[in-house]
Coordinates of C-alpha atoms and ligand atoms in Angstrom, one line a residue:
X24 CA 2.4 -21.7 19.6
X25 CA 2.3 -25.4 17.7
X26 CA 3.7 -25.8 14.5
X27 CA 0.6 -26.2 12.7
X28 CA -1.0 -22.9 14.0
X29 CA 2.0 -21.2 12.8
X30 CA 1.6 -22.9 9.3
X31 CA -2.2 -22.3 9.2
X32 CA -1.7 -18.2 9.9
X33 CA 0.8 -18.0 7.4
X34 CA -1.1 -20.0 4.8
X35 CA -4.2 -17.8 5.6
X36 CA -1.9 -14.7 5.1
X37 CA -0.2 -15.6 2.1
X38 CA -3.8 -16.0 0.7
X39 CA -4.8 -12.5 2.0
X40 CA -1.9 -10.6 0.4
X41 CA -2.2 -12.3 -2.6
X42 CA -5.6 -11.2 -2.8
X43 CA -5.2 -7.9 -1.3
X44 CA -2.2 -7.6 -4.2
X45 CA -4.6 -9.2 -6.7
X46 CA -7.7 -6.7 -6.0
X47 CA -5.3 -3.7 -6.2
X48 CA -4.0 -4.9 -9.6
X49 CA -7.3 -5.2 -11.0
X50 CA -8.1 -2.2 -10.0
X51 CA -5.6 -0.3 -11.1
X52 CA -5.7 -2.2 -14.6
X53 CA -9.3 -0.9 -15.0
X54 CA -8.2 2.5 -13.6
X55 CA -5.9 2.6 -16.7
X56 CA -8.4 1.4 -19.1
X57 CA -11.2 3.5 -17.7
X58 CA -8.4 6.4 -18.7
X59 CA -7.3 5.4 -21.8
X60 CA -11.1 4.9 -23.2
X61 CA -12.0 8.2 -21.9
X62 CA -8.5 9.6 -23.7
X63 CA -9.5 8.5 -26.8
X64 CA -13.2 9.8 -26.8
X65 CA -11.9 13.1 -26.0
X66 CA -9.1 13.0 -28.2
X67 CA -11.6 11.8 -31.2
X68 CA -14.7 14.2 -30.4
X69 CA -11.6 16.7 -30.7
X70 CA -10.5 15.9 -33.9
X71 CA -13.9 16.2 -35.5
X72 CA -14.6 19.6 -34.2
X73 CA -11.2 20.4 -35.7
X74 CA -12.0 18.6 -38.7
X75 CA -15.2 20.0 -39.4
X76 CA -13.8 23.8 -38.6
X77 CA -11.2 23.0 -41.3
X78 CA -14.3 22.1 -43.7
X79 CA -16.0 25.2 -42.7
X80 CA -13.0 27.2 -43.2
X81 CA -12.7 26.0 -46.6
X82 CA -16.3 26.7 -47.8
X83 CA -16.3 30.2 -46.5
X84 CA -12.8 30.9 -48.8
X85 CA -14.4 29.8 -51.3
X86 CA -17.6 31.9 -50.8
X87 CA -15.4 34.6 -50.3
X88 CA -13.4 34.0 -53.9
X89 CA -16.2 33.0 -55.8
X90 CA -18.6 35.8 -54.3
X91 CA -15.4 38.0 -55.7
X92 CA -15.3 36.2 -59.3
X93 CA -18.7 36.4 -59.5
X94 CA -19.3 40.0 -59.1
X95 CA -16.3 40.7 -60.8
X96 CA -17.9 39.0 -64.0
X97 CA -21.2 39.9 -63.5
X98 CA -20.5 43.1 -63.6
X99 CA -18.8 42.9 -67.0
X100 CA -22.1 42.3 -68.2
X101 CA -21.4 38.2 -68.9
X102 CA -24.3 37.3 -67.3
X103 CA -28.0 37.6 -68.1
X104 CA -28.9 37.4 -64.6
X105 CA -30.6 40.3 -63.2
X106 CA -27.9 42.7 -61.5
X107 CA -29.0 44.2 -58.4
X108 CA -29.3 48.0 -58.2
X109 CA -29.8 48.3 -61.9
X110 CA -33.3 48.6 -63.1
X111 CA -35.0 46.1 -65.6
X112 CA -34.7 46.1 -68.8
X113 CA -38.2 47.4 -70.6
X114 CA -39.9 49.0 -68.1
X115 CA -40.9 52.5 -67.9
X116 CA -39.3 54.4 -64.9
X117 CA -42.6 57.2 -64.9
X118 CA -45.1 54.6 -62.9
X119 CA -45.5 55.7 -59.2
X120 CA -49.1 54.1 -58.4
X121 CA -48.9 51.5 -55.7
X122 CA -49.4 48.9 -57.9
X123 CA -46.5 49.2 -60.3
X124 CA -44.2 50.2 -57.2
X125 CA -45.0 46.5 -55.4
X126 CA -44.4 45.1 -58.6
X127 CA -41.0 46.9 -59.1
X128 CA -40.4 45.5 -55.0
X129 CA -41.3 41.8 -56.3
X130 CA -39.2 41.7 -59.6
X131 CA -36.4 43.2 -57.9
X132 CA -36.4 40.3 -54.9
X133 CA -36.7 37.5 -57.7
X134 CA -33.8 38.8 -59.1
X135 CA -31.7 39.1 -55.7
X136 CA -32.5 35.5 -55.2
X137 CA -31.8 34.2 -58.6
X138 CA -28.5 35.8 -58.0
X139 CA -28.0 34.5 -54.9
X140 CA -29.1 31.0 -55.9
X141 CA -26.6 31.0 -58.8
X142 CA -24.3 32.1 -56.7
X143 CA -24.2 29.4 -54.7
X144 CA -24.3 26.8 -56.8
X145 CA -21.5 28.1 -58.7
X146 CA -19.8 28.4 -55.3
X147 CA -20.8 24.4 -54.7
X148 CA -19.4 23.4 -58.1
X149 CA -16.3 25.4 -58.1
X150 CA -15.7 23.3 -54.6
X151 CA -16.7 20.4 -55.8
X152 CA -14.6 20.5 -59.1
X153 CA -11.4 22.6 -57.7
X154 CA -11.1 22.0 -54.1
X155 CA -9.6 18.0 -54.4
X156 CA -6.8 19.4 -56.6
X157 CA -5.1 22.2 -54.3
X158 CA -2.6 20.7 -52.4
X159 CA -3.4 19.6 -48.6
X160 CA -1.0 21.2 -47.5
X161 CA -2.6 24.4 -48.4
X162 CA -6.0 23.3 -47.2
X163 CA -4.9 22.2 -44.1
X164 CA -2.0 24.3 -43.3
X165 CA 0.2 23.1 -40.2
X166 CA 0.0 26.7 -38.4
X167 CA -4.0 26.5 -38.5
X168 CA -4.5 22.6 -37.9
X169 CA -1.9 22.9 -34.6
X170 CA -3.5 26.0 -33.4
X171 CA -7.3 24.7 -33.7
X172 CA -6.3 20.9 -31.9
X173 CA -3.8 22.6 -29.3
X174 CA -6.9 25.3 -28.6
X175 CA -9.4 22.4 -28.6
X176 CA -7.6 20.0 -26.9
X177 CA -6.7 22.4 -24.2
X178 CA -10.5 23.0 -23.7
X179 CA -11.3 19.2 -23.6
X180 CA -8.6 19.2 -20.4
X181 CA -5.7 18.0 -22.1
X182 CA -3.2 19.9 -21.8
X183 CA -0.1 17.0 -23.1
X184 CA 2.3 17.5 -25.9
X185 CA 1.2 16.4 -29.4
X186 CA 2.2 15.8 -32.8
X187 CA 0.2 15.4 -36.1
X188 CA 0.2 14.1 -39.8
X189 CA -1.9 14.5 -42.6
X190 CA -2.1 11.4 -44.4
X191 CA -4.0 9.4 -47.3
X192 CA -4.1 6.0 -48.8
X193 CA -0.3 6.3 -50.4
X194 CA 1.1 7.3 -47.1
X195 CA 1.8 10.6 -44.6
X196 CA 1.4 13.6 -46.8
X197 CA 3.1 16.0 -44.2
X198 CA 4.0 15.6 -40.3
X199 CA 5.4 17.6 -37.8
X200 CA 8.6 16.9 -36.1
X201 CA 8.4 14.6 -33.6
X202 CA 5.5 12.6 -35.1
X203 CA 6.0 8.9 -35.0
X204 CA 3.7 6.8 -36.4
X205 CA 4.8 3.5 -34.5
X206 CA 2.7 6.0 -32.0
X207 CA -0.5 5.4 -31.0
X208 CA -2.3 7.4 -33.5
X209 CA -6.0 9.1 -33.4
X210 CA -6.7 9.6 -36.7
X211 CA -9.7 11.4 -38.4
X212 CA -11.0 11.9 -42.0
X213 CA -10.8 15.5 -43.2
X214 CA -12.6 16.7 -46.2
X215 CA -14.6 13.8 -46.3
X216 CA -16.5 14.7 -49.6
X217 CA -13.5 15.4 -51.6
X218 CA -15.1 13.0 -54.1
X219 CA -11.7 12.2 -55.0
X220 CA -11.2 8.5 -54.0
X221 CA -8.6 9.2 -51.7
X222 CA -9.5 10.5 -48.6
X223 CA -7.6 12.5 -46.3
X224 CA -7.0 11.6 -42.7
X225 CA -5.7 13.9 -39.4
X226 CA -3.6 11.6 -37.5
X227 CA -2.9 12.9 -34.0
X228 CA -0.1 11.5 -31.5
X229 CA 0.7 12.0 -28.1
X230 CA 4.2 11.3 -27.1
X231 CA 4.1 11.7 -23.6
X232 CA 0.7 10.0 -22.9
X233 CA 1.6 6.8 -20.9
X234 CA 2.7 9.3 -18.2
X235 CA 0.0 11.5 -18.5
X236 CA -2.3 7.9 -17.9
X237 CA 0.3 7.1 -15.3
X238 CA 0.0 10.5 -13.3
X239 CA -3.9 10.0 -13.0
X240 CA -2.7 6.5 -11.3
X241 CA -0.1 7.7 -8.7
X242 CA -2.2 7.9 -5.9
X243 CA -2.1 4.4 -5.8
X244 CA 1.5 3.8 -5.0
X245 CA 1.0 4.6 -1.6
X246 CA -0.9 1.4 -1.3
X247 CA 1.2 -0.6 -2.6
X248 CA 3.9 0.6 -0.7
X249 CA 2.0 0.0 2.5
X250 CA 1.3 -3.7 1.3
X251 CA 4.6 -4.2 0.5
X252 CA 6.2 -2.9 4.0
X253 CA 3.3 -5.4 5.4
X254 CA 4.1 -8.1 3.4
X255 CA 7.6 -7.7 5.0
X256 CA 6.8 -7.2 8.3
X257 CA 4.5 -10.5 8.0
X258 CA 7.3 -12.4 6.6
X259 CA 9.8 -11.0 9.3
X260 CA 7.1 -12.1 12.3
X261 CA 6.8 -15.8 10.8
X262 CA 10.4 -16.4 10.5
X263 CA 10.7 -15.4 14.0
X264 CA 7.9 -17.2 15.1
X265 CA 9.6 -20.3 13.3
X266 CA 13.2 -19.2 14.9
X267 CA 11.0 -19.3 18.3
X268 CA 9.9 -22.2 18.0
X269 CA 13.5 -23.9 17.0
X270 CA 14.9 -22.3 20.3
X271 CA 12.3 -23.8 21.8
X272 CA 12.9 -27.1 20.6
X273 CA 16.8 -26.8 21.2
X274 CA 16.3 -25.5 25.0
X275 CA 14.4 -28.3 25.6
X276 CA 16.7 -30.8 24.0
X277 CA 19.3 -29.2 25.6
X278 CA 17.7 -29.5 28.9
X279 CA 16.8 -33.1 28.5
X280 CA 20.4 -33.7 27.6
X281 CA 22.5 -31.7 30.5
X282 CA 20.3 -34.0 32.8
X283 CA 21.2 -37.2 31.2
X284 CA 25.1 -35.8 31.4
X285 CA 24.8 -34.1 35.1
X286 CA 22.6 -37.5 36.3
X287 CA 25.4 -40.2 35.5
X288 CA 28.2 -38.6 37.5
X289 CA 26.3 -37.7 40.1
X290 CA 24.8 -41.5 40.8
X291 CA 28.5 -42.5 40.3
X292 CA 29.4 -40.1 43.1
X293 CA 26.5 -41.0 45.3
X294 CA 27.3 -44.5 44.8
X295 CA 30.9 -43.9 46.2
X296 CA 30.2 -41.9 49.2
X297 CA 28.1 -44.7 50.3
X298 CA 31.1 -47.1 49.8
X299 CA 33.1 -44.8 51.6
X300 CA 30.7 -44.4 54.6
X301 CA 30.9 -48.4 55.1
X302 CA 33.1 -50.1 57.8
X303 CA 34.2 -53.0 55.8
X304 CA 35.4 -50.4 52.7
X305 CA 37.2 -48.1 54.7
X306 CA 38.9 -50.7 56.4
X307 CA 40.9 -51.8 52.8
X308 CA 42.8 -50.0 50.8
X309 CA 42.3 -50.9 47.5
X310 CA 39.0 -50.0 47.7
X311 CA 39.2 -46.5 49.6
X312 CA 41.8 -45.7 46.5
X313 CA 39.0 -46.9 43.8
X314 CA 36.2 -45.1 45.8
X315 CA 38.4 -41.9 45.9
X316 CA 39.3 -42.7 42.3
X317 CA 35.4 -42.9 41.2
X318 CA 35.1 -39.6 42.9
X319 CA 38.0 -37.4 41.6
X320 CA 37.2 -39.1 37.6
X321 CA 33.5 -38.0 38.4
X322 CA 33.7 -34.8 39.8
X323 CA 36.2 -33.8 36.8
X324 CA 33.6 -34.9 34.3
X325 CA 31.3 -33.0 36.3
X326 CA 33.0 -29.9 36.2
X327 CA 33.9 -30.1 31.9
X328 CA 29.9 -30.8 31.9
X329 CA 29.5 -27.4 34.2
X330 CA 32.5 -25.9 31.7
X331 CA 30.2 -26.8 28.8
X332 CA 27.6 -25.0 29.7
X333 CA 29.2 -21.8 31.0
X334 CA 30.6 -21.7 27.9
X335 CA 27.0 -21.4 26.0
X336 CA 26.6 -18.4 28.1
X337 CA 29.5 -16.9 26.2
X338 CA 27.9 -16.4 23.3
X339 CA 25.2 -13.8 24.5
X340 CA 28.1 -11.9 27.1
X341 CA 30.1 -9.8 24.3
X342 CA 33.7 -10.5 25.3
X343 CA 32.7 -11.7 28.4
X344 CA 36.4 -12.2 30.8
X345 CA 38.6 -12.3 27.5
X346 CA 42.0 -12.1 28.7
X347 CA 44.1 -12.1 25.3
X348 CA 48.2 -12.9 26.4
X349 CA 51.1 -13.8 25.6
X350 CA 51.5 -17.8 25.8
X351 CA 53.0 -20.7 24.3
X352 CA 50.6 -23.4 22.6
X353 CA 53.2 -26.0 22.4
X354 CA 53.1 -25.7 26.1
X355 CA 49.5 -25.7 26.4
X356 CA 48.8 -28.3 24.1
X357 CA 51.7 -30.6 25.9
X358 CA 49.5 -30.5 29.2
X359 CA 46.0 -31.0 27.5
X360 CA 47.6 -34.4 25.3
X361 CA 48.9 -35.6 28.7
X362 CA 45.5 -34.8 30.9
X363 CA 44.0 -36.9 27.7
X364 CA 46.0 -39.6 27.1
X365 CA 44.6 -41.7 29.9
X366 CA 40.9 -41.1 28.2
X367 CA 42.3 -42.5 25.2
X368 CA 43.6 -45.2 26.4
X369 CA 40.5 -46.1 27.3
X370 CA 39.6 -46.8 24.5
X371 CA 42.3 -48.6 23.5
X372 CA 43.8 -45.8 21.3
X373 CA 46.3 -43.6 21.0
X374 CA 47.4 -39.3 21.3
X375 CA 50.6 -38.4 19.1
X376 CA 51.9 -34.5 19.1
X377 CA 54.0 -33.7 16.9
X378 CA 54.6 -30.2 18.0
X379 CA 56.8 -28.7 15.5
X380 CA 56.6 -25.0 15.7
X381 CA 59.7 -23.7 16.5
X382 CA 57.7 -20.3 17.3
X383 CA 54.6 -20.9 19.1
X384 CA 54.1 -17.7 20.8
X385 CA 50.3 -16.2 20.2
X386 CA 48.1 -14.2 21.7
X387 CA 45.4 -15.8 23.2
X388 CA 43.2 -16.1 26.5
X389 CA 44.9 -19.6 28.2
X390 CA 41.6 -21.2 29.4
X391 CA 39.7 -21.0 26.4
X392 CA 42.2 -21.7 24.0
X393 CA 42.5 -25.2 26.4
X394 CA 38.7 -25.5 25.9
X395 CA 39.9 -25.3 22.1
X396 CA 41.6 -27.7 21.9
X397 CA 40.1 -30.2 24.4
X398 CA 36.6 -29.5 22.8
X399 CA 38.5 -30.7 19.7
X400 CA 39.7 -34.0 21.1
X401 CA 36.4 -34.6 23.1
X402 CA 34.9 -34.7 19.9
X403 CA 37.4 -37.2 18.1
X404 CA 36.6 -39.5 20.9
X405 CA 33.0 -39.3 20.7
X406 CA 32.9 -39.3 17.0
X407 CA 35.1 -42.0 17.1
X408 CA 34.7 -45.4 15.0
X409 CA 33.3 -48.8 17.0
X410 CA 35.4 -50.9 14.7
X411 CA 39.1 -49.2 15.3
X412 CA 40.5 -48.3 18.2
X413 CA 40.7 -44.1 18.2
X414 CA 43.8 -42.3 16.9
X415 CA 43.9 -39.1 17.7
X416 CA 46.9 -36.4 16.6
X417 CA 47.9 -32.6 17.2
X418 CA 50.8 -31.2 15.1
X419 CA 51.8 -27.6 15.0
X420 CA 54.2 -25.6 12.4
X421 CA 54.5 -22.4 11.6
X422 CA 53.6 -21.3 8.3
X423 CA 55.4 -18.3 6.9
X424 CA 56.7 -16.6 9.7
X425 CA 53.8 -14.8 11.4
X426 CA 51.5 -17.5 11.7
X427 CA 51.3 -20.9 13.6
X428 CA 49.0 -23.9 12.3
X429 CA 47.7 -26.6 14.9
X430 CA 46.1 -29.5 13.2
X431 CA 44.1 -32.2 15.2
X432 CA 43.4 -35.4 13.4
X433 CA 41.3 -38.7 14.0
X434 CA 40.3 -41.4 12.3
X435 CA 36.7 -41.6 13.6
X436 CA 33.2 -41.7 11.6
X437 CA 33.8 -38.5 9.6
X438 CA 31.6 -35.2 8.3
X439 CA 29.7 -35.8 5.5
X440 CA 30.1 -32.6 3.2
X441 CA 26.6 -31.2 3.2
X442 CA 27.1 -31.0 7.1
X443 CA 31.1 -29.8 7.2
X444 CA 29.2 -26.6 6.0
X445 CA 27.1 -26.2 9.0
X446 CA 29.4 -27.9 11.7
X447 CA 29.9 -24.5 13.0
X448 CA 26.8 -23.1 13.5
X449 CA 25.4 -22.6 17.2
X450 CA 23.3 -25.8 17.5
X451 CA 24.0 -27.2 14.5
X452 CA 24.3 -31.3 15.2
X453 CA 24.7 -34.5 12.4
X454 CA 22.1 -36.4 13.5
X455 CA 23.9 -39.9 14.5
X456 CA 21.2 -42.4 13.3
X457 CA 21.1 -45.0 16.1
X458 CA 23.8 -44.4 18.1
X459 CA 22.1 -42.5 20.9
X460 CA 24.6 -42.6 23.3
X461 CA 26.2 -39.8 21.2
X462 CA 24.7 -36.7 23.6
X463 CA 25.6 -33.4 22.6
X464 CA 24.2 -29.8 22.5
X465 CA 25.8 -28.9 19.2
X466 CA 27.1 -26.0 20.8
X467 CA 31.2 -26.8 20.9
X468 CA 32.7 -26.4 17.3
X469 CA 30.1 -22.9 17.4
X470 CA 32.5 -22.2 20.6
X471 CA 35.8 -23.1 19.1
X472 CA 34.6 -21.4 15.8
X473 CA 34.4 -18.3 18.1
X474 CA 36.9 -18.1 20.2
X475 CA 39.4 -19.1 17.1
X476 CA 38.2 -15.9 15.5
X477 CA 38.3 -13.6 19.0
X478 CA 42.3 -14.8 18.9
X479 CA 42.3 -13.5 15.4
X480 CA 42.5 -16.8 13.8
X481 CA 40.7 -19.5 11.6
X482 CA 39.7 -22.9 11.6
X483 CA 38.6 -25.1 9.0
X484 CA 37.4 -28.6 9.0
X485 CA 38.4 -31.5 6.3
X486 CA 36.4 -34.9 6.3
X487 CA 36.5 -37.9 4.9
X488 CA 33.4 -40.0 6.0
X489 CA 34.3 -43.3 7.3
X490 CA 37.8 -42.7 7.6
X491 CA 38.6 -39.5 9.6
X492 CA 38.6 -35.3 10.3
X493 CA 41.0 -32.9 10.5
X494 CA 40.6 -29.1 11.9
X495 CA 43.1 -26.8 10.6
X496 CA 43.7 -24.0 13.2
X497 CA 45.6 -21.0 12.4
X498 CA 46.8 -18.2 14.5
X499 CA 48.7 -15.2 14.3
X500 CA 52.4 -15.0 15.6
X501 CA 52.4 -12.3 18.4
X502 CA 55.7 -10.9 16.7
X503 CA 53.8 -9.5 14.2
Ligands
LIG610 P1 28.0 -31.7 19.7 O1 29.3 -32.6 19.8 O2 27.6 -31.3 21.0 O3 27.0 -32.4 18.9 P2 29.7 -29.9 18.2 O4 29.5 -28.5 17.9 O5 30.9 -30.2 19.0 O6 28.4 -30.4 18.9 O7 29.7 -30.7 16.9 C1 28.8 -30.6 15.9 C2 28.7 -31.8 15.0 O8 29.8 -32.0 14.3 C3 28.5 -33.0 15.8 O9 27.1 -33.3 16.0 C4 29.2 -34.1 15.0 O10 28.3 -34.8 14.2 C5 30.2 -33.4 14.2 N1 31.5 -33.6 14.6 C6 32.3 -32.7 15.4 N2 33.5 -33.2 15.5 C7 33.6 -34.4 14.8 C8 34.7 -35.3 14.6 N3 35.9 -35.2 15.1 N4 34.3 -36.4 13.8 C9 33.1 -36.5 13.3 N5 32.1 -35.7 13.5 C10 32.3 -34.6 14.3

């Protein structure tokens, strides 16, 4: 896939979750409000049936006590007002002629309803004049006023905890415990026509109500789980579609590169066979010895080439032909400073060992820890400095006395420190500006860096730019 395809899916993703995210957050926002207005117009049309039961309640007391008084003074003959049951005053009781019965019918229903009218204005007064001074708590007692909302709410369909307050322009009158008027509070007049110029108010809290919205929204969750475990899953596929492509890049690189490296030997070979198959050369000396010369130098640069690459294969084999023993690194060093001094020389530097261990005895596979340590020097040559001529130097000491230390120094181009971070990593190469003879497949510190740790070690890497590296190896003592 090209880069820009891979760019262009994920942009068109990214746009679709954030939409897909956006959507569900709207919706779920007007889920909530949808909720909370319909909360509210149940919980208000509640409170003003309970309200208005609460008035009702009050009147018919009253008509109960007043109906009471009234008889009760009636009947002590304070009031001029026709008594039912008792004949009027005047009137002979001897008539029995139709006329004079419908007559007594008549007066005696003017007088129930003059009784009854009286009644209830007296009634309406006496509420009117009395009711505003008995205390609210006695109007509105908290036994009644929980039982009517928790039986009227329960009706409406909610069935969630609640407190209430009875309160009027000075402040709460009476609460329950557990009200808290930081709450969201529904809050309705009661005994509106009081008359008394400070009204009364039922304020109604519900404490648990945010979960009681949240419950009706739970079914939603699963959604947003399932965009979520998308989300990742997308992510995950464009990183490794990125990571793909890298490889990609690398194996091709790599590719290009082992040609160049396998191509020059080979020529150089080639070249010296066809020497070797002429008359005249084989007939001198000199030039048999340089032929066979150019052969043996070539093949052996063939082979570390070969040795390079067999080594990349290491990192996918899980301890592919590890053979961890006994042996001496001053020894093994020894042999790879003297295969290298003639490289060196080259160059017109120099190799110095300094090997000072006095116990050099680890545990490590012999031919890698030699591809150690001549990956190591390879690299001081090739990172080495036009202006000076290379010099390159192993030391070894033991530290404490369980571990040894090798330490290979050079005084070539240097690590810049953004990149001595990632000088380990498989692949991982400082790009060299223009010097493109440099070839590499950034795969020999992440091969060093490995095998170091299979022997149980560490390495780490100092740099100066411009003046020089060092990698600190250190290894554990096989005494110990
Ligand atoms: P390669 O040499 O194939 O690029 P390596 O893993 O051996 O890969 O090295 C990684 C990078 O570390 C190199 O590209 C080089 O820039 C830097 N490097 C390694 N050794 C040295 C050194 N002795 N001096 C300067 N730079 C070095």
């Amino acid at each position: 896939m090209k880069k820009n395809a891979i760019w262009l899916i994920t942009a068109v993703m990214a746009v679709t979750f954030i939409g897909l995210l956006y959507v569900q957050i709207m919706y779920m926002e007007n889920m909530i409000k949808m909720r909370n207005e319909q909360f509210t117009e149940t919980v208000m049309r509640c409170l003003n049936t309970v309200t208005k039961t609460l008035e009702r309640d009050e009147t018919t007391r009253y008509l109960d006590e007043d109906l009471e008084e009234a008889v009760a003074s009636m009947s002590a003959g304070a009031s001029s007002i026709y008594k039912p049951g008792s004949a009027p005053q005047g009137r002979g009781n001897s008539h029995n002629d139709f006329g004079s019965q419908y007559q007594l019918k008549h007066e005696e229903l003017k007088g129930r309803y003059l009784y009854q009218k009286e009644l209830l204005n007296e009634v309406v007064l006496s509420i009117l004049e009395t009711s505003s001074d008995r205390p609210i708590a006695e109007r509105a007692d908290s036994v009644t006023v929980r039982a009517y909302l928790k039986s009227e709410l329960a009706a409406n369909g909610i069935d969630i905890p609640f407190e209430f307050a009875i309160a009027n322009n000075d402040g709460i009158e009476y609460s329950t415990t557990g009200y808290n008027d930081a709450l969201q509070n529904y809050s309705q007049n009661l005994f509106p026509n009081d008359g008394s110029g400070n009204p009364h108010s039922l304020r109604v809290v519900f404490p648990t109500k945010s979960d009681y919205i949240f419950s009706s929204i739970k079914f939603m969750l699963p959604s947003f789980s399932f965009t979520f475990i998308l989300l990742c899953i997308f992510i995950y596929t464009i990183v490794v579609a990125f990571k793909q492509k890298k490889l990609n890049e690398i194996k091709n690189e790599f590719i290009n590169n082992m040609t160049h490296e396998f191509k020059t030997p080979i020529s150089s070979i080639s070249l010296a066979a066809q020497m070797l198959n002429d008359e005249a050369v084989r007939k001198s000396p000199t030039m048999m010895k340089q032929a066979i010369s150019v052969i043996s130098d070539e093949t052996k640069r063939l082979r570390f080439q070969v040795e390079k690459v067999l080594q990349l294969s290491m990192f996918d084999r899980k301890n592919a032909t590890m053979k961890l023993q006994e042996a001496d690194a001053n020894a093994i060093i020894e042999s790879v400073i003297n295969t290298f001094k003639l490289k060196v020389e080259k160059y017109g530097g120099s190799i110095t060992g300094q090997l000072d261990a006095e116990d050099p005895i680890v545990n490590v596979d012999e031919m890698h820890f030699t591809n150690v340590i001549f990956n190591l020097l390879d690299n001081a040559i090739k990172y080495r400095r036009e202006d000076v001529p290379p010099l390159l130097s192993i030391t070894t000491v033991n530290k404490g006395d369980d571990r040894l230390v090798i330490t290979i120094a050079d005084n070539g181009i240097g690590i810049k420190r953004e990149d001595l971070k990632r000088i380990f990593e498989k692949f991982y190469r400082v790009s060299t500006g223009n010097r493109h003879d440099v070839k590499g497949f950034g795969l020999g510190l992440a091969y060093v860096h490995k095998m170091v740790s299979l022997f149980h070690g560490n390495i780490k890497a100092e740099s100066e730019p411009g003046k020089g590296s060092k990698f600190i190896i250190t290894l554990p003592l096989i005494n110990n």
